[in-house]
PDB file of C-alpha atoms in Angstrom:
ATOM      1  CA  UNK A   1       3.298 -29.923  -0.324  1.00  0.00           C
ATOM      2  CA  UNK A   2       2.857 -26.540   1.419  1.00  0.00           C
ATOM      3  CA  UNK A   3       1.526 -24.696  -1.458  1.00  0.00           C
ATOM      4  CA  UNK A   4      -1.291 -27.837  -1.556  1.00  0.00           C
ATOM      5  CA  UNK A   5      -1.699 -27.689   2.415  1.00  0.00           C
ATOM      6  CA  UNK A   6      -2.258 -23.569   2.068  1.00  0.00           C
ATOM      7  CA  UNK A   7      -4.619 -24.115  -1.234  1.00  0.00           C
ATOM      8  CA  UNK A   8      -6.804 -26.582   0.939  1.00  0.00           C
ATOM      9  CA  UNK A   9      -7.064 -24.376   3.928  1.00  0.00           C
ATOM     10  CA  UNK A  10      -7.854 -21.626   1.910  1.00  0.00           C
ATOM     11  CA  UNK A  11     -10.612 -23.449   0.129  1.00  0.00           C
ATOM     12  CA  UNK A  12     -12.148 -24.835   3.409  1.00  0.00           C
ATOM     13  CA  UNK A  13     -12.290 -21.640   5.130  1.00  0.00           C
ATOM     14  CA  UNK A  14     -14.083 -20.094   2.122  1.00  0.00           C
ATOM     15  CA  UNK A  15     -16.126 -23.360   2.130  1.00  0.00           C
ATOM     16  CA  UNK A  16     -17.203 -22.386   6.022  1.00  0.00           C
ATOM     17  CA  UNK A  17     -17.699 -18.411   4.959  1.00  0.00           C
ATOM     18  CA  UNK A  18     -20.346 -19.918   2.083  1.00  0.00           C
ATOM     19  CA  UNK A  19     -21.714 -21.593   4.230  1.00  0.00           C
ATOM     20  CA  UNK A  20     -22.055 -19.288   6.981  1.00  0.00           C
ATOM     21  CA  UNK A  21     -23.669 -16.467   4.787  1.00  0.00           C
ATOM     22  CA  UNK A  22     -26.643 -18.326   4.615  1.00  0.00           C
ATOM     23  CA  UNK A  23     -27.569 -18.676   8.366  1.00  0.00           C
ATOM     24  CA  UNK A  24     -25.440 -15.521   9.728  1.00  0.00           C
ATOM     25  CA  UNK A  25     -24.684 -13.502   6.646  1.00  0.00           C
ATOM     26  CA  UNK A  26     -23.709 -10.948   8.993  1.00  0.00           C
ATOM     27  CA  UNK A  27     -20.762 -13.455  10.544  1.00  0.00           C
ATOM     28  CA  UNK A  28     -19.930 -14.036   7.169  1.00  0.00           C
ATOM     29  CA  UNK A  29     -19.149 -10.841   6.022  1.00  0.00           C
ATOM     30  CA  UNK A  30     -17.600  -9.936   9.256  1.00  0.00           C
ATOM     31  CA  UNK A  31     -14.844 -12.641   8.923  1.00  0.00           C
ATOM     32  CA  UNK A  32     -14.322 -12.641   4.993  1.00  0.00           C
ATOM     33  CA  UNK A  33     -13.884  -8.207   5.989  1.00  0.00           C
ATOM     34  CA  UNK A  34     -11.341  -9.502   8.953  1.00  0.00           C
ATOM     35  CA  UNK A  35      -9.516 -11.668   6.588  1.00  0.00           C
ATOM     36  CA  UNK A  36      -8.616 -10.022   3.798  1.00  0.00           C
ATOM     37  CA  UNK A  37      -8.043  -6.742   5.859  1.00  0.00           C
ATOM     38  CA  UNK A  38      -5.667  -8.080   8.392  1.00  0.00           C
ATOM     39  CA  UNK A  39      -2.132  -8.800   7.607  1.00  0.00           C
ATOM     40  CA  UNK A  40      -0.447 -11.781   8.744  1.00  0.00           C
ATOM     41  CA  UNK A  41       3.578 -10.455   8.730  1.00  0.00           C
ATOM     42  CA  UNK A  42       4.907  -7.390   8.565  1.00  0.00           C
ATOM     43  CA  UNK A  43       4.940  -6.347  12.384  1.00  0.00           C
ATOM     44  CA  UNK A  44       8.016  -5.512  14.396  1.00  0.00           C
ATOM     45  CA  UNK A  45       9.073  -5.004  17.487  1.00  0.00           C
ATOM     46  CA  UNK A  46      10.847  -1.654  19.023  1.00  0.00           C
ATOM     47  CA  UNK A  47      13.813  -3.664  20.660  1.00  0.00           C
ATOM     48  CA  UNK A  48      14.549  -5.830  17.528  1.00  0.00           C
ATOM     49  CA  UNK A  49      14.249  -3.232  14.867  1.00  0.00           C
ATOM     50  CA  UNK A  50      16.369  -4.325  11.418  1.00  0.00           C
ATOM     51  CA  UNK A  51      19.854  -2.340  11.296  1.00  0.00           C
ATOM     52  CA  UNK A  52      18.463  -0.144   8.441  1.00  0.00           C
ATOM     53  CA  UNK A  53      15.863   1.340  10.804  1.00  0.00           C
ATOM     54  CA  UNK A  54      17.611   1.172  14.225  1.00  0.00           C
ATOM     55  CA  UNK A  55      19.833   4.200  12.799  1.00  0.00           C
ATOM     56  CA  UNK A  56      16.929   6.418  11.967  1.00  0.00           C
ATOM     57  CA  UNK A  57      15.498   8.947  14.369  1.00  0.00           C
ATOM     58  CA  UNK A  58      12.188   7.457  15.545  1.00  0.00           C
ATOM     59  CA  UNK A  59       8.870   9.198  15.851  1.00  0.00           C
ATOM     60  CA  UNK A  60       5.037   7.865  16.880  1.00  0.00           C
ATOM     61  CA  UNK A  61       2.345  10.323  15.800  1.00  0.00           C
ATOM     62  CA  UNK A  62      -1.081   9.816  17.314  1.00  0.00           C
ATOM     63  CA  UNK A  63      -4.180   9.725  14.545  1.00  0.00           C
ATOM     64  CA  UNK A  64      -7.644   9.321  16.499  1.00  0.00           C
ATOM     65  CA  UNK A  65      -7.587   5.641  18.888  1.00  0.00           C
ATOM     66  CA  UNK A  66      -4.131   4.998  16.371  1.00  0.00           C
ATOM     67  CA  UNK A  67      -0.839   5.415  16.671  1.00  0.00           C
ATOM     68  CA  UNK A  68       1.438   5.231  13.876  1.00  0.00           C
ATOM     69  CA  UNK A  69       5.080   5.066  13.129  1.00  0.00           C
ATOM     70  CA  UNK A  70       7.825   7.290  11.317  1.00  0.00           C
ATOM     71  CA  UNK A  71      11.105   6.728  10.853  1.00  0.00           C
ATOM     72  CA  UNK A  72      13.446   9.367   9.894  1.00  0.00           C
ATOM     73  CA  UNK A  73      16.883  10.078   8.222  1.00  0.00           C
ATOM     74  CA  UNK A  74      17.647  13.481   8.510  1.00  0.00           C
ATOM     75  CA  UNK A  75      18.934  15.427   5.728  1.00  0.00           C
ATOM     76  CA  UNK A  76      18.004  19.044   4.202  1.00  0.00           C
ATOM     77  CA  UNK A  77      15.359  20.265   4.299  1.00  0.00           C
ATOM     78  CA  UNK A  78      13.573  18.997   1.026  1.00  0.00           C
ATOM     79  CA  UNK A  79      11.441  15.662   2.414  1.00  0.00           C
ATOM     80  CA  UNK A  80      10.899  12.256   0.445  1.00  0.00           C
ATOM     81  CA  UNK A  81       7.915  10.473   1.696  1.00  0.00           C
ATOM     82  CA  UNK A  82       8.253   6.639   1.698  1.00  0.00           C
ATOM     83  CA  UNK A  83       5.094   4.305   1.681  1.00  0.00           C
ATOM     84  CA  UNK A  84       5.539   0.634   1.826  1.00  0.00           C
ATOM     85  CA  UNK A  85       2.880  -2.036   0.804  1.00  0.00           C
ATOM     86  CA  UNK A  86       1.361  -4.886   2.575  1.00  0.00           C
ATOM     87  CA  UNK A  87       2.185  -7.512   5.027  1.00  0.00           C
ATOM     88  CA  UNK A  88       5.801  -4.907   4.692  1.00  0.00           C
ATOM     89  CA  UNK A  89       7.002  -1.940   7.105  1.00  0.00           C
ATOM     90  CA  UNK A  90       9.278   0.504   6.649  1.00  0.00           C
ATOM     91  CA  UNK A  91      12.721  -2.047   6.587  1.00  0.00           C
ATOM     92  CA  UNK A  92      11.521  -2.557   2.877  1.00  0.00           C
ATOM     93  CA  UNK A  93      13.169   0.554   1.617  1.00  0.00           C
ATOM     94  CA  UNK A  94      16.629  -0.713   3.227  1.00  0.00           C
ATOM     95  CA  UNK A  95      18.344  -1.431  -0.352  1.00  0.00           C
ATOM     96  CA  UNK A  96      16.762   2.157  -1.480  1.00  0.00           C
ATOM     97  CA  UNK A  97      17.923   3.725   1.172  1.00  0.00           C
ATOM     98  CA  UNK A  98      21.703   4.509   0.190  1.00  0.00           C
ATOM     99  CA  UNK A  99      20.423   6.177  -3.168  1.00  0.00           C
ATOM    100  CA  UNK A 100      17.918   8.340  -1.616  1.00  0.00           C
ATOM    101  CA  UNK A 101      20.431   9.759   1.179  1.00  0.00           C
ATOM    102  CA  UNK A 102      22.624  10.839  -1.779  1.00  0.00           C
ATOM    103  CA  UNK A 103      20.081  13.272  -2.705  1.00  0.00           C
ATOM    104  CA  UNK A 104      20.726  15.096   0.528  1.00  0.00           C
ATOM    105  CA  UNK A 105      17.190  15.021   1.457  1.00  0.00           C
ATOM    106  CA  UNK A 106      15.258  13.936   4.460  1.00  0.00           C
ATOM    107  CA  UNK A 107      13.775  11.071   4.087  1.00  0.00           C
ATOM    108  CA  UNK A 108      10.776   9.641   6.491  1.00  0.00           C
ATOM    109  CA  UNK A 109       9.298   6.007   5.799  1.00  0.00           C
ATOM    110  CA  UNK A 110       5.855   5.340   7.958  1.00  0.00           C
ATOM    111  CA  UNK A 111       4.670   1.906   9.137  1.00  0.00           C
ATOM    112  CA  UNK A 112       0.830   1.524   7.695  1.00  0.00           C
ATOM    113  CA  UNK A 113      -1.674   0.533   9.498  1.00  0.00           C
ATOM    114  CA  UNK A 114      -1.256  -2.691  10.801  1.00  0.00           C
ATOM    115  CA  UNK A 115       2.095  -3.092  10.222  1.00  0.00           C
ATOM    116  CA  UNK A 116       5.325  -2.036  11.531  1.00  0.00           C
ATOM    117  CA  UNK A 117       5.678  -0.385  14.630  1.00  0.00           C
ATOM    118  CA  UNK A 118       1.793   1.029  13.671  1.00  0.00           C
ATOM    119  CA  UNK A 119      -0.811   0.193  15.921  1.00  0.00           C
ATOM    120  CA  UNK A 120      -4.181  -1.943  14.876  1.00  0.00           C
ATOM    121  CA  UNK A 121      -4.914  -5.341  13.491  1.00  0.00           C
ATOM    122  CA  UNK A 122      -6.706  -3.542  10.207  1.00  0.00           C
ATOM    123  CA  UNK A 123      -5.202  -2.540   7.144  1.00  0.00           C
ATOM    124  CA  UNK A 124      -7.324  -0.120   4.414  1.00  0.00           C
ATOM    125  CA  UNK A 125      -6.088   2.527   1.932  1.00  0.00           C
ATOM    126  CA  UNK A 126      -8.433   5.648   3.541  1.00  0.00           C
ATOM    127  CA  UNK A 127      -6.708   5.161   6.824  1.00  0.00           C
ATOM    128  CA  UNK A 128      -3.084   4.851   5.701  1.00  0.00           C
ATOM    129  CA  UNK A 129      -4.135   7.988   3.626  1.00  0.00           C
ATOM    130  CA  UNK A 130      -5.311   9.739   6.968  1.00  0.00           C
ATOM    131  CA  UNK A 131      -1.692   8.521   8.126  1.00  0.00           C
ATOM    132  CA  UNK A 132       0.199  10.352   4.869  1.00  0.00           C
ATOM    133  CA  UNK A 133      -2.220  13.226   5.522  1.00  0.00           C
ATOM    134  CA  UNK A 134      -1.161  13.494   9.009  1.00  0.00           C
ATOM    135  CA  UNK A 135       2.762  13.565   8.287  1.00  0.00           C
ATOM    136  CA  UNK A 136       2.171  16.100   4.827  1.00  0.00           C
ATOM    137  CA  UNK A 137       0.645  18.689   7.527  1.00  0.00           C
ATOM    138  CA  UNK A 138       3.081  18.201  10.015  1.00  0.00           C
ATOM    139  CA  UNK A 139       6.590  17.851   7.262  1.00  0.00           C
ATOM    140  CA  UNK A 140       4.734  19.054   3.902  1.00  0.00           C
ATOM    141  CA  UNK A 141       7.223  16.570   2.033  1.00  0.00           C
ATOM    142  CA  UNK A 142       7.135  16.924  -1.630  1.00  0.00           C
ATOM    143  CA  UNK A 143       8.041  13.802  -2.651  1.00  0.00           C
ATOM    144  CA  UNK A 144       6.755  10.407  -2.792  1.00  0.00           C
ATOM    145  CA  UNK A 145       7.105   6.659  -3.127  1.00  0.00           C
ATOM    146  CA  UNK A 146       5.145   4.098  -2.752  1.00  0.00           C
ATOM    147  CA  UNK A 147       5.614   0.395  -3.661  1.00  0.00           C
ATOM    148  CA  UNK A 148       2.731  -1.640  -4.076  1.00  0.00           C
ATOM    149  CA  UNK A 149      -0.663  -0.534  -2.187  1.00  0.00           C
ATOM    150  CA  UNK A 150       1.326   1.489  -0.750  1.00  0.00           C
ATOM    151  CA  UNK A 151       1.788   3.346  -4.650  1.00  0.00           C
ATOM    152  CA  UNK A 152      -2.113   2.833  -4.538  1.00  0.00           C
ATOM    153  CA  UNK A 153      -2.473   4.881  -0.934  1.00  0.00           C
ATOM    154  CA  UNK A 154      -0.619   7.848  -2.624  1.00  0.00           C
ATOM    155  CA  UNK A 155      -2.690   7.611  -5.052  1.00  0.00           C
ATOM    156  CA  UNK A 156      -5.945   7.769  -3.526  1.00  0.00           C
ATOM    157  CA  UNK A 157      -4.733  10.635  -1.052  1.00  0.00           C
ATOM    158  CA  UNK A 158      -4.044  12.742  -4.301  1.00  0.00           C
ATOM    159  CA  UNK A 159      -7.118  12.659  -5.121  1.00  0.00           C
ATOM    160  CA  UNK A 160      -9.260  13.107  -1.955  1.00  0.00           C
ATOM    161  CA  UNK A 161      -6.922  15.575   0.228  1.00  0.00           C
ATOM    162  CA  UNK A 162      -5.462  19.284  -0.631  1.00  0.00           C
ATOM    163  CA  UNK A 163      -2.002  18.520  -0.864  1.00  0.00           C
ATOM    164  CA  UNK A 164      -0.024  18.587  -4.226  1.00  0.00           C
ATOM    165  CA  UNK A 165       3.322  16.066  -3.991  1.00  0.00           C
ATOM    166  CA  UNK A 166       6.211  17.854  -6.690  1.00  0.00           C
ATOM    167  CA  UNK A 167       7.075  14.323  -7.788  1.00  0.00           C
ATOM    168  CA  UNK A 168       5.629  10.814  -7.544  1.00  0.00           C
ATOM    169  CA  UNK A 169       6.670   7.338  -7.962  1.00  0.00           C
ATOM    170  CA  UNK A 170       5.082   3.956  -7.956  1.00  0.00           C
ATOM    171  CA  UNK A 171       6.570   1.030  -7.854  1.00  0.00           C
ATOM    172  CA  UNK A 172       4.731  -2.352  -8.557  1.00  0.00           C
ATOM    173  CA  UNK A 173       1.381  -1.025  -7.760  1.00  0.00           C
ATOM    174  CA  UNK A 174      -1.931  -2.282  -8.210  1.00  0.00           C
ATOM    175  CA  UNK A 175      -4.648   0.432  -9.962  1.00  0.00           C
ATOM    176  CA  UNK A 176      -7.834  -1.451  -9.187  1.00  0.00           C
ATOM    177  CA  UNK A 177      -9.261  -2.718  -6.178  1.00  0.00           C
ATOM    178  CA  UNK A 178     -11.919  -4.713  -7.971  1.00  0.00           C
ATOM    179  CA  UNK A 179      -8.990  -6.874  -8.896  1.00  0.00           C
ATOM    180  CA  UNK A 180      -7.547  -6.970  -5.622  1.00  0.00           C
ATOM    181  CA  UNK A 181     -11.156  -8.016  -4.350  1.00  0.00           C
ATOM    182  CA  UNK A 182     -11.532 -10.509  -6.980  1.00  0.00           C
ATOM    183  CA  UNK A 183      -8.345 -12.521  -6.291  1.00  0.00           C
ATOM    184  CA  UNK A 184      -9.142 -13.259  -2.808  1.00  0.00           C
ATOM    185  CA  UNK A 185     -12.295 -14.316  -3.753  1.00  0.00           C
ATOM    186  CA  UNK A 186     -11.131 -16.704  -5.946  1.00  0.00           C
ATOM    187  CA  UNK A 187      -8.516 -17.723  -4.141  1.00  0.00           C
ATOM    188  CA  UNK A 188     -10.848 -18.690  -0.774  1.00  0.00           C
ATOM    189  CA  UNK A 189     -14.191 -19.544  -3.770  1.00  0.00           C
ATOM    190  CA  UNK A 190     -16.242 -17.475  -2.387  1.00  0.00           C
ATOM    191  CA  UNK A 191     -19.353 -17.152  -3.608  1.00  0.00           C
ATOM    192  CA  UNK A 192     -21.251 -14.450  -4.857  1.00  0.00           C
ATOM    193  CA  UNK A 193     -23.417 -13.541  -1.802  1.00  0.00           C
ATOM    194  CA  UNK A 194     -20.375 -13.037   0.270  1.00  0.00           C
ATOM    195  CA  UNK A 195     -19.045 -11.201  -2.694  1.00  0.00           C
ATOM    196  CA  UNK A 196     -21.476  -8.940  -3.515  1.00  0.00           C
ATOM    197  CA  UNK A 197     -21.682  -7.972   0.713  1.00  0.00           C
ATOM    198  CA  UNK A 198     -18.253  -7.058   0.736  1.00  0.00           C
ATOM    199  CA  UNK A 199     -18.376  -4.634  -2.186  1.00  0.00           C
ATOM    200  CA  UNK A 200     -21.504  -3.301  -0.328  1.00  0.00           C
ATOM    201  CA  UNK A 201     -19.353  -3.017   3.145  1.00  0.00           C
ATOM    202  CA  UNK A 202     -16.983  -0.981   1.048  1.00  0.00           C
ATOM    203  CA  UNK A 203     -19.462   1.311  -0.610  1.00  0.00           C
ATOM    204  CA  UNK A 204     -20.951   1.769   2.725  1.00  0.00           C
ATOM    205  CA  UNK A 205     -18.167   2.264   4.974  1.00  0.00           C
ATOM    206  CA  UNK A 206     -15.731   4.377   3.002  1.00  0.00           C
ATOM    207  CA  UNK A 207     -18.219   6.233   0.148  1.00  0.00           C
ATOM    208  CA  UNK A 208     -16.657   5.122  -2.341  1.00  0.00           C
ATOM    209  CA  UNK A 209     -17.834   1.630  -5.011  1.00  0.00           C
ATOM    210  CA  UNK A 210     -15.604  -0.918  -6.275  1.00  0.00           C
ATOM    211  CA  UNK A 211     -15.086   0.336  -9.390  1.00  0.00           C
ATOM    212  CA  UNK A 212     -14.441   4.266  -8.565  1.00  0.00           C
ATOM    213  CA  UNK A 213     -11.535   2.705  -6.327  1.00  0.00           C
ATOM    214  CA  UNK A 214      -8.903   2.828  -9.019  1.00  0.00           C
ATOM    215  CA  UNK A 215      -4.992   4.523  -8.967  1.00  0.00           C
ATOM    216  CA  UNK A 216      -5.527   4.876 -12.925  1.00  0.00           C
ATOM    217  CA  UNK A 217      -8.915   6.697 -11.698  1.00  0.00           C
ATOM    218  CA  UNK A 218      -7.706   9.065  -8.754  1.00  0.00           C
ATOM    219  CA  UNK A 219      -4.585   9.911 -11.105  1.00  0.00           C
ATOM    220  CA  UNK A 220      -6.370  10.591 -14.747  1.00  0.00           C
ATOM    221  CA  UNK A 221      -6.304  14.397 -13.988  1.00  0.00           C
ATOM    222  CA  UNK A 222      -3.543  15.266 -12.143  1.00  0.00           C
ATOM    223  CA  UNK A 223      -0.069  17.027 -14.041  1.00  0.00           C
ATOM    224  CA  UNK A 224       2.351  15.786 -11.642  1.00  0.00           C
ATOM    225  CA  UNK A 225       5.836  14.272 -12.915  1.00  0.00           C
ATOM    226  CA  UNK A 226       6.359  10.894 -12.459  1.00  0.00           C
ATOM    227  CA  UNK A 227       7.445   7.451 -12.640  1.00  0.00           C
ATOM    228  CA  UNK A 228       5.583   4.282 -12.654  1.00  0.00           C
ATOM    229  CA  UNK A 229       8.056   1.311 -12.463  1.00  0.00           C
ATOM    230  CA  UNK A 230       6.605  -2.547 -13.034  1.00  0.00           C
ATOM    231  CA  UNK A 231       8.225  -5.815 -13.549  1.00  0.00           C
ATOM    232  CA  UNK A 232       7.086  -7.919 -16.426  1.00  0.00           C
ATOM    233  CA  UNK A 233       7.350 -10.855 -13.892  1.00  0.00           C
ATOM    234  CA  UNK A 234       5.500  -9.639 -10.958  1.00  0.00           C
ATOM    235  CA  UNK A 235       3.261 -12.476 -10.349  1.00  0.00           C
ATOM    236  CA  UNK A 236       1.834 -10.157  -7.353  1.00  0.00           C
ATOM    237  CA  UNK A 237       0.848  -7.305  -8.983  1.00  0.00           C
ATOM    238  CA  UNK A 238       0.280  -7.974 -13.173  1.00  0.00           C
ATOM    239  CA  UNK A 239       1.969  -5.373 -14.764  1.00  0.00           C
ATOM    240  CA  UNK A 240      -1.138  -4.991 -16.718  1.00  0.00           C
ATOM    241  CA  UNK A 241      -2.061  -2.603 -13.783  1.00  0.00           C
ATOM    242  CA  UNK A 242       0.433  -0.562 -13.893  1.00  0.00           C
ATOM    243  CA  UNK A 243       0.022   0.015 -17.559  1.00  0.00           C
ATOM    244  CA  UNK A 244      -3.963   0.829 -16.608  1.00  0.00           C
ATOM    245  CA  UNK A 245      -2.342   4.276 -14.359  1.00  0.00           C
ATOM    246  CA  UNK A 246      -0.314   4.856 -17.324  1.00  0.00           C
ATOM    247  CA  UNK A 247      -2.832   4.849 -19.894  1.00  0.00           C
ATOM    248  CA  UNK A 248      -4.367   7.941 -17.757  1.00  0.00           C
ATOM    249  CA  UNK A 249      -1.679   9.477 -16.100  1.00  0.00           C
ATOM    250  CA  UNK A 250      -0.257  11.274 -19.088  1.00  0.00           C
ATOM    251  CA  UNK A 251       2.828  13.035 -17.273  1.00  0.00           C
ATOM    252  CA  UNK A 252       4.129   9.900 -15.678  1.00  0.00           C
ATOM    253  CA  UNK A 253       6.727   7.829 -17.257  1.00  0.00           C
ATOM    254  CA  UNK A 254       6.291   3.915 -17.242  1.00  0.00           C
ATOM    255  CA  UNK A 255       9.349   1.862 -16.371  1.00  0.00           C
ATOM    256  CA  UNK A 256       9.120  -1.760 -17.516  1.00  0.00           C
ATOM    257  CA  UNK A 257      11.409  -4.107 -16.225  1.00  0.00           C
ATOM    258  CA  UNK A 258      11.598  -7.528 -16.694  1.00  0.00           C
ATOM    259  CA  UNK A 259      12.996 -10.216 -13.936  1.00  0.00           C
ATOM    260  CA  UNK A 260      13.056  -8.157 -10.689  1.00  0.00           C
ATOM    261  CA  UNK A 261       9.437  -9.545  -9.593  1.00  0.00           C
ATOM    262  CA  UNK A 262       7.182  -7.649  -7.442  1.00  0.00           C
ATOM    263  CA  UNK A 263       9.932  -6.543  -4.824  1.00  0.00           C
ATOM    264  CA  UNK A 264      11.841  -4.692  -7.772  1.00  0.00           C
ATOM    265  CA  UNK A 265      14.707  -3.923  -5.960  1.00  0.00           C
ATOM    266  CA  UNK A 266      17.570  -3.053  -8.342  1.00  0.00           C
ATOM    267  CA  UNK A 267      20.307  -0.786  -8.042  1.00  0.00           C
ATOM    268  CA  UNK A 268      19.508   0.723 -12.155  1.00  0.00           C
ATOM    269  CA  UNK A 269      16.154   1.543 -11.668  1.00  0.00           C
ATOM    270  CA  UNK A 270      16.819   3.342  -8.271  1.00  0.00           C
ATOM    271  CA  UNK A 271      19.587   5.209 -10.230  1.00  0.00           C
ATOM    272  CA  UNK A 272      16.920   6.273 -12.257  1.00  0.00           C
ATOM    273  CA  UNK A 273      14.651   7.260  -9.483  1.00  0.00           C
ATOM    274  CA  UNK A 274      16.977   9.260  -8.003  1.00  0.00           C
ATOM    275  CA  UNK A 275      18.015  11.048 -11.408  1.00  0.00           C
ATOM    276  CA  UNK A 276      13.862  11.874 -11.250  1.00  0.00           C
ATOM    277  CA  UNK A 277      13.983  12.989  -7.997  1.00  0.00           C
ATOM    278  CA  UNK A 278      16.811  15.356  -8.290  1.00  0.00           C
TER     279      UNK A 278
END
């Protein structure tokens, strides 16, 4: 019944949003944009942090009108950068977190935008970028992991900022965010004038098109090692994407697991990530 209940109120507000882009396309866009850039879970609050982040050292960096989170296990000083996905925070890592300390390393997970302890009601890739960016100048880590869009926010900063990461690893991520774009679309039956304008917005806003805004894209040319882990059961994230970065990212090796869905938490592949890492 709730999965019915959630398909019909996704279908009427894209019914409204048609409807709307025909007398105040404008409105439209605005509120297709606001919905499918603002996350509905994944906040927190400072006094009821989850055990696995009330022991870390906490730190709020300050990037233009945001703020955004770190949180910090210290360690030596090699750094392992951790960047969750959506409607997540930092907490996501918790089951991770035991293998990665055994590497000695420090490790520091950031809240995206949005989410978290991170200020802002909008999530996008180029700002949680100008978040990673922000932490590589002030910590220069050399590793790092991202699970989901979060994978997909390493991967576009690799390709549009200086820094060079030692090692990467991607866990369930998406490549292309025509596909991400396309799902919600279908999913709230849009139609193609409301479509069309928010491929536009994106163009327009962050200079980049639809189909340039690939992890398989901002990856094909870089020799970094490393991993690229996907269940053959995500039903979040098709693991044909991750086979699309793998097809072009010729010093990565893909990881194909099968029953571990999109969260992928299992303690044989992080053994294996950590064997990478050290």
């Amino acid at each position: 019944m709730k999965k019915i209940a959630l398909f019909i109120l996704a279908k009427s507000i894209g019914l409204y949003i048609n409807l709307l882009s025909y007398v105040r396309p404008n409105k439209a866009l605005q509120l297709a944009y606001q919905l499918f850039s603002q996350p509905r879970k994944g906040k927190l609050q400072k006094d009821q942090l989850p055990k696995s982040l009330a022991k870390a050292e906490q730190e709020k960096l300050q990037h233009n009108e945001h703020h955004f989170h770190l949180h910090k296990w210290k360690g030596n000083d090699e750094i392992i950068l951790l960047i969750h996905g959506w409607e997540s925070n930092a907490s996501r890592w918790k089951k991770m977190l035991p293998y990665l300390k055994k590497t000695g390393k420090t490790i520091i997970a950031i809240d995206g935008p949005a989410h978290g302890l991170t200020s802002g009601k909008e999530f996008n890739v180029p700002l949680y970028s100008e978040f990673i960016d922000q932490v590589v100048q002030k910590y220069n880590p050399k590793i790092a992991i991202g699970h989901s869009i979060g994978g997909n926010a390493i991967a576009y900063f690799q390709a549009h900022y200086q820094h060079t990461f030692d090692k990467l690893v991607l866990i369930g991520s998406p490549s292309d965010f025509s596909v991400i774009l396309n799902n919600y679309v279908k999913m709230l039956g849009l139609n193609t004038r409301v479509h069309q304008a928010l491929a536009k917005y994106t163009k327009e806003r962050f200079n980049i098109t639809i189909d340039e805004f690939s992890a398989c894209k901002f990856l094909e040319n870089t020799t970094i090692p490393g991993i690229i882990a996907h269940d053959t059961e995500d039903n979040v994230v098709l693991i044909t994407e991750g086979k699309k970065i793998a097809n072009t990212w010729k010093t990565a090796e893909f990881i194909e697991t099968k029953g571990l869905g999109h969260s992928m938490h299992d303690d044989q592949l992080y053994q294996t990530i950590i064997d990478f890492i050290k």
